[in-house]
PDB file of C-alpha atoms in Angstrom:
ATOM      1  CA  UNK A   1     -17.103  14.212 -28.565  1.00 83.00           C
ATOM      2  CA  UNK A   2     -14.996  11.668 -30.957  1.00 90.00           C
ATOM      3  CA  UNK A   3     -16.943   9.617 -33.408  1.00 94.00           C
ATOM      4  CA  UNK A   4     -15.634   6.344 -30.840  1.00 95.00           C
ATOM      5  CA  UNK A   5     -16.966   7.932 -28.110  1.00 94.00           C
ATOM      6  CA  UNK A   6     -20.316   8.082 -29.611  1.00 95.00           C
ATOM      7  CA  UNK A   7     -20.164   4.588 -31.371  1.00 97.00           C
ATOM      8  CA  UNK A   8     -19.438   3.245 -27.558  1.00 97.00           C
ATOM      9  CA  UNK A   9     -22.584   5.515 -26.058  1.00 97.00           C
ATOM     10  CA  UNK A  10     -24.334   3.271 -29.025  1.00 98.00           C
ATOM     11  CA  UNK A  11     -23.573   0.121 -27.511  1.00 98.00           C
ATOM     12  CA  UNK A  12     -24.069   0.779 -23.490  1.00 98.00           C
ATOM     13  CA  UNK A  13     -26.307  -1.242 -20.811  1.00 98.00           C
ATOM     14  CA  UNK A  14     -25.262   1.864 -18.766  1.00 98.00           C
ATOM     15  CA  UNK A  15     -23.741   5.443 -18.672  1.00 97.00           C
ATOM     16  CA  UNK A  16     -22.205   6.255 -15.360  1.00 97.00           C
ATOM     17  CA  UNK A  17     -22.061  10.435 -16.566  1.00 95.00           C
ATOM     18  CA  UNK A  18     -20.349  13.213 -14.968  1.00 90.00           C
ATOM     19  CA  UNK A  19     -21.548  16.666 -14.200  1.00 82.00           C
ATOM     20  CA  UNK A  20     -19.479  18.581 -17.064  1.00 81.00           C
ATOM     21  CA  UNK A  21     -19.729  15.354 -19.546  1.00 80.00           C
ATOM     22  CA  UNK A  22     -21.948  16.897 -22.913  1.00 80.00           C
ATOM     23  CA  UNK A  23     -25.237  15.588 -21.531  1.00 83.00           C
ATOM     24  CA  UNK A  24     -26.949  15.528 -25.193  1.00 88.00           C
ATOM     25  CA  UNK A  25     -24.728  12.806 -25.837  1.00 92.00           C
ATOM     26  CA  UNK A  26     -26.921  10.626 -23.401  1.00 95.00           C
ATOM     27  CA  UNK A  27     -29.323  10.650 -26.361  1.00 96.00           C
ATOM     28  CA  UNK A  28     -27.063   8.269 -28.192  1.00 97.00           C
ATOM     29  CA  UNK A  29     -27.036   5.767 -25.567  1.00 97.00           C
ATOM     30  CA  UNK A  30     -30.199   3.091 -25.846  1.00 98.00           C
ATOM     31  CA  UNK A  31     -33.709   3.931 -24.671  1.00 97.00           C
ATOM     32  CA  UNK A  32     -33.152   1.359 -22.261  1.00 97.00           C
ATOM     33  CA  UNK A  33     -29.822   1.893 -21.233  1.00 98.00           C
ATOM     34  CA  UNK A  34     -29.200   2.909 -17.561  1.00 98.00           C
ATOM     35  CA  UNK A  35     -27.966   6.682 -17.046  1.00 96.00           C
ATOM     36  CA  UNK A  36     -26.261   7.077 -13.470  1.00 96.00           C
ATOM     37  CA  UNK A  37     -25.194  10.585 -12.241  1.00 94.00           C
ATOM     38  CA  UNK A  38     -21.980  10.584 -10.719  1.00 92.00           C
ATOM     39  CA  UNK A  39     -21.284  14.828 -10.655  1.00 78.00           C
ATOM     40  CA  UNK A  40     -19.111  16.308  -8.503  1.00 67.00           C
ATOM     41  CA  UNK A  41     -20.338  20.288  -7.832  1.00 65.00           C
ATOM     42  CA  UNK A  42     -17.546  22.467  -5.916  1.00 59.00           C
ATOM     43  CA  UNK A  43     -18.763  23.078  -2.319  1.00 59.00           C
ATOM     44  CA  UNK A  44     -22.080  20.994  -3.398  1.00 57.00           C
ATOM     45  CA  UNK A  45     -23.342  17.701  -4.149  1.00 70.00           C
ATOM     46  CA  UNK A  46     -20.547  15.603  -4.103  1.00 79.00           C
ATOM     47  CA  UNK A  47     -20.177  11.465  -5.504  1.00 88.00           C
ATOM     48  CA  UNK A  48     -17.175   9.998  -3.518  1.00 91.00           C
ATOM     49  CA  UNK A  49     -14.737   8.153  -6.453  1.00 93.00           C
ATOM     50  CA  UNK A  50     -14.805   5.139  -3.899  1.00 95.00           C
ATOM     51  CA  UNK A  51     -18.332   4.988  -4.900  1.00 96.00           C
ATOM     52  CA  UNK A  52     -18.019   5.778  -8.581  1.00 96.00           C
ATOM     53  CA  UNK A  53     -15.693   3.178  -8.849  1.00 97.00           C
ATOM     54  CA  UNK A  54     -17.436   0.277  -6.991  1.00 97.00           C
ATOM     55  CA  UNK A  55     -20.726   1.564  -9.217  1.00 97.00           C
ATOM     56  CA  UNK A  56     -18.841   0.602 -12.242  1.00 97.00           C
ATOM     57  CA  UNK A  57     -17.433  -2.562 -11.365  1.00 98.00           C
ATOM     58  CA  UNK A  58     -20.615  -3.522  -9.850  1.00 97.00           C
ATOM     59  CA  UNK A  59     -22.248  -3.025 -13.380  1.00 97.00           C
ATOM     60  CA  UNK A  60     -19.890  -4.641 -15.030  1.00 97.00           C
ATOM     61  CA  UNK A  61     -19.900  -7.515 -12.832  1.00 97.00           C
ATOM     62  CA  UNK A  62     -23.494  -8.092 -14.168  1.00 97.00           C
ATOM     63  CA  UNK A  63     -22.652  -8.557 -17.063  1.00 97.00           C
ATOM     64  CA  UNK A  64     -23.366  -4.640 -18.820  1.00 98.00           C
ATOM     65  CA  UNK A  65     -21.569  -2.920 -21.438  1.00 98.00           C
ATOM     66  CA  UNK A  66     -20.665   0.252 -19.073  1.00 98.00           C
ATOM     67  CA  UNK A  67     -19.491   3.074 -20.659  1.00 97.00           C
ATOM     68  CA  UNK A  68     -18.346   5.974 -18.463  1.00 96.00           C
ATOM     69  CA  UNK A  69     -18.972   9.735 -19.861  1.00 95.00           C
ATOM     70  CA  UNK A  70     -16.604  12.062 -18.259  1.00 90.00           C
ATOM     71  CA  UNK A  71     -16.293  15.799 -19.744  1.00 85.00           C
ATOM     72  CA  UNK A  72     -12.601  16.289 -21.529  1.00 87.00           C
ATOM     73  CA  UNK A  73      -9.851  13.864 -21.326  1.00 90.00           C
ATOM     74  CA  UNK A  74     -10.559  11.042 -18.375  1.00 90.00           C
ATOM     75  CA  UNK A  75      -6.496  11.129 -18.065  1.00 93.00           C
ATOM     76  CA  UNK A  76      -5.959  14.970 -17.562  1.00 93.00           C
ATOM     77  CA  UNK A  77      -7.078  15.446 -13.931  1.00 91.00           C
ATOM     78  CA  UNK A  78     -10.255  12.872 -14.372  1.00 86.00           C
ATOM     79  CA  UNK A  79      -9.126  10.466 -12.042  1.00 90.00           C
ATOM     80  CA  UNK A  80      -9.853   8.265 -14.713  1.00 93.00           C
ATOM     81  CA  UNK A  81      -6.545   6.054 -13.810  1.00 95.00           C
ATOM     82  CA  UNK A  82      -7.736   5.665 -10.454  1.00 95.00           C
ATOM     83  CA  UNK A  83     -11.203   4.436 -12.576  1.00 96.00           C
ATOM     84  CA  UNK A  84      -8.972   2.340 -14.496  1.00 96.00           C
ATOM     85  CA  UNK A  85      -7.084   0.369 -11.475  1.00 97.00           C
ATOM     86  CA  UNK A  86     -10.236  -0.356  -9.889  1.00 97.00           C
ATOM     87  CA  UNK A  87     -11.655  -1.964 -12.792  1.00 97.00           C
ATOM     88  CA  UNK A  88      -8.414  -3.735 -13.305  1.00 96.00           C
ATOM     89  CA  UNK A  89      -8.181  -4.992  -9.609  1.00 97.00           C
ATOM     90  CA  UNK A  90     -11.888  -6.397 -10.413  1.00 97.00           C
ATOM     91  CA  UNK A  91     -10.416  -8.218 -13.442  1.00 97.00           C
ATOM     92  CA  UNK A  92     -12.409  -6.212 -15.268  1.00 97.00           C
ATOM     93  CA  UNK A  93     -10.935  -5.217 -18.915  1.00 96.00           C
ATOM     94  CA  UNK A  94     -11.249  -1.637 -20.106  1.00 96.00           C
ATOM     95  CA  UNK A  95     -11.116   0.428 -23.167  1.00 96.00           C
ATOM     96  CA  UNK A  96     -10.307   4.197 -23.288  1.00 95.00           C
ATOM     97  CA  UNK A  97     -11.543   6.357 -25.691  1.00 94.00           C
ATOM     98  CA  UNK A  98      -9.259   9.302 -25.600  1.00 92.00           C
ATOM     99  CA  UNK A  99     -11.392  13.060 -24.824  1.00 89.00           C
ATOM    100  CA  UNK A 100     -10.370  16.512 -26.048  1.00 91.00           C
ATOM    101  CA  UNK A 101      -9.555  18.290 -22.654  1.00 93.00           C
ATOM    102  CA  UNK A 102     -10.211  21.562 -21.766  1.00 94.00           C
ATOM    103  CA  UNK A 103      -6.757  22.560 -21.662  1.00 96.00           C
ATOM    104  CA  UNK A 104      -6.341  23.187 -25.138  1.00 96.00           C
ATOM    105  CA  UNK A 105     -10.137  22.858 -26.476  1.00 95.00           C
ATOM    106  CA  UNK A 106     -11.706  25.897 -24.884  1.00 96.00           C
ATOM    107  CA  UNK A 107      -8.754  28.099 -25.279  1.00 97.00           C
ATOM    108  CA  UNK A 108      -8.829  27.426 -28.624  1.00 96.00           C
ATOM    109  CA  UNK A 109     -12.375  28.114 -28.659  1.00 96.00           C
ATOM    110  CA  UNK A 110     -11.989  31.589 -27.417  1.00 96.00           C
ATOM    111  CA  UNK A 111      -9.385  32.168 -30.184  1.00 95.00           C
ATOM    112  CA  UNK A 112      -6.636  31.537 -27.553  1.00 97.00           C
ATOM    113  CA  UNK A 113      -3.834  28.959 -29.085  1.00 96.00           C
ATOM    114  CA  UNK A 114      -1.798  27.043 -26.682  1.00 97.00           C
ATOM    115  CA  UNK A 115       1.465  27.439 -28.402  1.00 97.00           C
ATOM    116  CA  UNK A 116       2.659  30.154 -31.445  1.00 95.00           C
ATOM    117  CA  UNK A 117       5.344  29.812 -33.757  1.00 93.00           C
ATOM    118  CA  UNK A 118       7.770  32.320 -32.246  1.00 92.00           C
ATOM    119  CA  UNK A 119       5.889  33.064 -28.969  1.00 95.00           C
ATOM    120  CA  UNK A 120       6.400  30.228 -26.882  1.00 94.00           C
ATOM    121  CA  UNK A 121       7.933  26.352 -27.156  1.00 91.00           C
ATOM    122  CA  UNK A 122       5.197  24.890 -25.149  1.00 96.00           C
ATOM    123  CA  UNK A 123       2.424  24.905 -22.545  1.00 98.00           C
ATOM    124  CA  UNK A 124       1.731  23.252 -19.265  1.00 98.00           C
ATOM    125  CA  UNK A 125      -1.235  22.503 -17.687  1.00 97.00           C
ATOM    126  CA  UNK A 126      -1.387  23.008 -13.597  1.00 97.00           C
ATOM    127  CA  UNK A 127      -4.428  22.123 -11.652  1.00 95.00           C
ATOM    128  CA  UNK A 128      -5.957  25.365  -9.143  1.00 95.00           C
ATOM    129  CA  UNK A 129      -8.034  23.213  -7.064  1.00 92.00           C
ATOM    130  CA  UNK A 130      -6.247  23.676  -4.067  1.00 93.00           C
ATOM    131  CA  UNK A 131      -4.371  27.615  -4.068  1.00 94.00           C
ATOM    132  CA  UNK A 132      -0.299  27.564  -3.860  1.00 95.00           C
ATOM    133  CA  UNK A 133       0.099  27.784  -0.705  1.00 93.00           C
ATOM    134  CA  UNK A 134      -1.748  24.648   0.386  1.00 94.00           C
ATOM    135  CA  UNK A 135       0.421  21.812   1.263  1.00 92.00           C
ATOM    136  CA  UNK A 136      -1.203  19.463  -1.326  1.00 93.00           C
ATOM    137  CA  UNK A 137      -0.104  21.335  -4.372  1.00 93.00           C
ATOM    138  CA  UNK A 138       3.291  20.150  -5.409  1.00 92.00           C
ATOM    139  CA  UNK A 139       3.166  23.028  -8.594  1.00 95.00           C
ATOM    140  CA  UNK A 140       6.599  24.454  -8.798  1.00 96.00           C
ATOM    141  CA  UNK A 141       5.446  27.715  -9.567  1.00 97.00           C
ATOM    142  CA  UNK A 142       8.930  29.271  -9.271  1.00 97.00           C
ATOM    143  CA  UNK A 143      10.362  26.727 -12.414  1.00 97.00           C
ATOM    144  CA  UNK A 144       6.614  27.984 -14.212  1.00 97.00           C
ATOM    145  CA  UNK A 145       7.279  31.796 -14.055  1.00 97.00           C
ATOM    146  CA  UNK A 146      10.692  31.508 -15.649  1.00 95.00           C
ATOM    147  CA  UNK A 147       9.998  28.766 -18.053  1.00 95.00           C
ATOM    148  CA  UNK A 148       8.438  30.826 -21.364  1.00 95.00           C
ATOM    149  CA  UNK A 149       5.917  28.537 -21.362  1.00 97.00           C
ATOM    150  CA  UNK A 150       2.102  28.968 -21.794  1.00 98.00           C
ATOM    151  CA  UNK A 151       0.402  28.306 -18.577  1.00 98.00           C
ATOM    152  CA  UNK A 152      -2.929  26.584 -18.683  1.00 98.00           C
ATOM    153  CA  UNK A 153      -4.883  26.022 -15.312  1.00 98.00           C
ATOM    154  CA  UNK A 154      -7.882  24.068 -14.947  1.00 96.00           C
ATOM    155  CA  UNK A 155     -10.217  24.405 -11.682  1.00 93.00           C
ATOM    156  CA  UNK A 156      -8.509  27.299 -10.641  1.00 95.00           C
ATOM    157  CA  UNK A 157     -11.682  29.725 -10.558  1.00 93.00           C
ATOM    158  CA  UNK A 158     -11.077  30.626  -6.513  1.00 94.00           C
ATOM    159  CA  UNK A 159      -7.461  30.287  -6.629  1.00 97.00           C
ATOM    160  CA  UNK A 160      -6.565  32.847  -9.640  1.00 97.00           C
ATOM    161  CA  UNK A 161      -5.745  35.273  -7.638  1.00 97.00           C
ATOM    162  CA  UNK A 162      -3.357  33.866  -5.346  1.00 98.00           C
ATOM    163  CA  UNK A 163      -1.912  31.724  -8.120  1.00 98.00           C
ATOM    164  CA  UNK A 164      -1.342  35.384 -10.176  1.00 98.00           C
ATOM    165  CA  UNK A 165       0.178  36.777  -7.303  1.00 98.00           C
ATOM    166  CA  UNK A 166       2.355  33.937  -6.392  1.00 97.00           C
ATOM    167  CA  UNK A 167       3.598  33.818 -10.544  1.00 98.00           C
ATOM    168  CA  UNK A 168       4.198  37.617 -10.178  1.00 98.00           C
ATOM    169  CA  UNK A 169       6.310  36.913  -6.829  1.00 97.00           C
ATOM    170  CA  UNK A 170       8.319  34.442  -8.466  1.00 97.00           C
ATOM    171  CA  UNK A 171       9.309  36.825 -11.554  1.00 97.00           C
ATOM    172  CA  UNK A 172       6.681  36.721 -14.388  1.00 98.00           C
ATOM    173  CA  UNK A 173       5.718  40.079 -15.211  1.00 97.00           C
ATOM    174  CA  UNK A 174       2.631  41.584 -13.950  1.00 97.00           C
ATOM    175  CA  UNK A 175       1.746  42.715 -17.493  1.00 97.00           C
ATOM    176  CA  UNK A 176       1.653  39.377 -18.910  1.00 98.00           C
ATOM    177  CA  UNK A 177      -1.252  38.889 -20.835  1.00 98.00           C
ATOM    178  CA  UNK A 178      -3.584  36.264 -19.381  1.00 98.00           C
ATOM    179  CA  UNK A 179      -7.637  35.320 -20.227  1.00 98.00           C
ATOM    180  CA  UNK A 180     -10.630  33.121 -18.546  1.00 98.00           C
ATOM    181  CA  UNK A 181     -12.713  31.576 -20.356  1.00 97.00           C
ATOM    182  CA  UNK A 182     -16.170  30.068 -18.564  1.00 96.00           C
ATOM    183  CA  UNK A 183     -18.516  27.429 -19.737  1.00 94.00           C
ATOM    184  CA  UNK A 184     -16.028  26.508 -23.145  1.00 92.00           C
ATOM    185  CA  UNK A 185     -18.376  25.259 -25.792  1.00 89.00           C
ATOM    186  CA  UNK A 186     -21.303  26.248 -24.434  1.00 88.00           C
ATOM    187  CA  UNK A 187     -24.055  28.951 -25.698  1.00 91.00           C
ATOM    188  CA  UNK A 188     -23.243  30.344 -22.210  1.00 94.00           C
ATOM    189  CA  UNK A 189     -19.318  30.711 -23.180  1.00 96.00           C
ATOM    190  CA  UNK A 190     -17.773  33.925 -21.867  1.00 96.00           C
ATOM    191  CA  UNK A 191     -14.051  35.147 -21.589  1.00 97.00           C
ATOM    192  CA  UNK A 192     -12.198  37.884 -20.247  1.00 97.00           C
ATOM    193  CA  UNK A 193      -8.875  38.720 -21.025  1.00 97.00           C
ATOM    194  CA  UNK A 194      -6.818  41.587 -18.774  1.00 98.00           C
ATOM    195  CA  UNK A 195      -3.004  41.459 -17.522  1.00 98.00           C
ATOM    196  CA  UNK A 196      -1.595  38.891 -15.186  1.00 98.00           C
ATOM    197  CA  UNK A 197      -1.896  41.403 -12.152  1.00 97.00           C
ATOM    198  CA  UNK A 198      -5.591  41.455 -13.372  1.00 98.00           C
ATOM    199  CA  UNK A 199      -7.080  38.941 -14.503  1.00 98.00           C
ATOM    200  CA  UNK A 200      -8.644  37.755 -11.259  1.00 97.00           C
ATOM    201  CA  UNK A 201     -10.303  40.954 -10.354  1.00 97.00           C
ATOM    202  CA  UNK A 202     -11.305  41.286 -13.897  1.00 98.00           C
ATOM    203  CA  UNK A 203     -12.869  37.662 -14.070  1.00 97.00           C
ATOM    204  CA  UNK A 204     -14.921  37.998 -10.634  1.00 96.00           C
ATOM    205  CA  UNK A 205     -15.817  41.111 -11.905  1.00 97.00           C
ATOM    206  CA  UNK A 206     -17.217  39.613 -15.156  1.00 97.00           C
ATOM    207  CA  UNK A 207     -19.140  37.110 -12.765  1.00 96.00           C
ATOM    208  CA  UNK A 208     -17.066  33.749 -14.529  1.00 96.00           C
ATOM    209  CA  UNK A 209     -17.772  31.459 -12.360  1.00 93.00           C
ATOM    210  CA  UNK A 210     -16.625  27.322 -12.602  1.00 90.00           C
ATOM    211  CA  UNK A 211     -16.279  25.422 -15.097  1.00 92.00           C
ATOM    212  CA  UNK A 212     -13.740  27.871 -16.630  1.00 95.00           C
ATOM    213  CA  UNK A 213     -10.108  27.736 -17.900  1.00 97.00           C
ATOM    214  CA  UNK A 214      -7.473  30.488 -17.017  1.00 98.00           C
ATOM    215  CA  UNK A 215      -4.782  30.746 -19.834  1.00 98.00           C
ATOM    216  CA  UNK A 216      -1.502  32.391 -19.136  1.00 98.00           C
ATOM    217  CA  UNK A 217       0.948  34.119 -21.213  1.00 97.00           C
ATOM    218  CA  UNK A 218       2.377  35.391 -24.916  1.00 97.00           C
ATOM    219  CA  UNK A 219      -0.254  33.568 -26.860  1.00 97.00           C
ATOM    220  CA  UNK A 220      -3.200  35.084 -25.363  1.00 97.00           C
ATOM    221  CA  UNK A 221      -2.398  37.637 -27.384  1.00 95.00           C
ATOM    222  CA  UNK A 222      -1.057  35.877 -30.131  1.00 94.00           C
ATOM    223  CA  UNK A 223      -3.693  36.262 -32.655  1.00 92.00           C
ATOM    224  CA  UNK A 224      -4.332  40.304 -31.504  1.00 82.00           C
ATOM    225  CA  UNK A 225      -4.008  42.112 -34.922  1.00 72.00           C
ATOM    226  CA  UNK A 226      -1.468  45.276 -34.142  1.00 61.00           C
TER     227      UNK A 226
END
C-alpha cells in the first residue's frame, strides 16, 4: 500500500473493501469508521458492481468520507472506471490513489522481472477470466505469440491451460519458460515455474489455486544464474 493510500484509510467515515484488498490496512481506518465487504469469490459469494456502486454513492450522499480499498491497481481490471462513472453520474467528485497491481508486483516478488535489458522490449497484461475460446475475450492471442513480449495474465488460474495451448497453436514455442505465482505477498506465497507446454499441469499439480499470476516468457528466466 502507498503512503496516500494509507493517509486516505486515516481520514474515512467508511471502507467499502474488497476480498484481495490487504485487510490489515483496515486497522488504519477510524475505530468508528464503517468497514463494508464488497468481495467477489470465483464460483462463490459474489457482490454485484451495480450494488457496489450504488453502496458508495449512497455513502457519499450522506455526507461520509468513503474510501474504497480494492487489492492492486483499481484501473487494471478493477472495474474501478465503472466505480468512477457512477460516482460521477451522482455528481459525486472522486480522487484516485494509484495501487501497485499484481501484474508486475508479485512477479517481481517471486524474482520474476517484467521486462530485461536484452530479453524482451515489453510486457502485456491479458485477463484469463473467461478461456480463449469464449466469445467474450477479444485477446488476440495470435499478435501475443509472435510479439517477443512478456505475457502477464491475471485471473487466469482455470484457463492456463487452454490459454498455453492456444499460445503454442499460434507459434510460441512449447519450451518457453513460463511461472505461477499464488497468493503474491503473502506468508502463503508459492510459485512454480516449468515450460509453456507445462506450466498448467505443473501448477494444478502444485495445488496453486486463485489469487495467482501466470507470467510468460524470456524473463522468467532472466535472473537464472547459468
Amino acid at each position: 500500500m502507498t503512503l496516500a493510500g494509507a493517509e486516505a484509510l486515516r481520514a474515512a467515515d467508511v471502507v467499502v473493501y474488497d476480498r484481495l484488498a490487504p485487510l490489515g490496512a483496515l486497522d488504519l481506518a477510524p475505530a468508528d469508521a464503517e468497514r463494508v465487504p464488497v468481495g467477489k469469490i470465483p464460483r462463490g459469494e459474489f457482490t454485484p458492481q451495480e450494488q457496489i456502486n450504488a453502496i458508495l454513492v449512497d455513502r457519499a450522499r450522506q455526507g461520509a468520507t468513503v474510501v474504497r480499498l480494492k487489492g492492486g491497481d483499481s484501473f487494471v481490471f478493477g472495474r474501478g472506471g465503472e466505480e468512477w462513472l457512477a460516482c460521477a453520474s451522482a455528481g459525486i467528485p472522486v480522487r484516485v490513489v494509484p495501487g501497485v497491481t499484481s501484474a508486475v508486483a508479485v512477479p517481481g516478488l517471486a524474482g520474476v522481472p517484467v521486462t530485461h535489458r536484452a530479453v524482451t522490449p515489453g510486457f502485456v497484461v491479458v485477463s484469463g477470466h473467461v478461456g480463449p475460446d469464449d466469445p467474450r475475450n477479444q485477446v488476440d492471442w495470435a499478435a501475443l505469440a509472435g510479439a517477443g513480449l512478456t505475457i502477464v495474465v491475471l485471473m487466469g488460474v482455470a484457463t492456463l491451460a487452454a490459454i498455453a495451448e492456444r499460445l503454442i497453436t499460434c507459434g510460441m514455442p512449447g519450451n518457453t519458460p513460463a511461472a505461477v505465482v499464488a497468493d503474491g505477498g503473502l506468508p502463503s506465497q508459492r510459485q512454480v515455474t516449468a515450460p509453456l507446454g507445462q506450466v498448467a499441469q505443473a501448477s494444478q499439480k502444485a495445488g496453486l489455486g486463485a489469487p495467482a499470476v501466470a507470467i510468460i516468457g524470456a524473463t522468467v528466466a532472466a535472473l537464472t544464474p547459468v
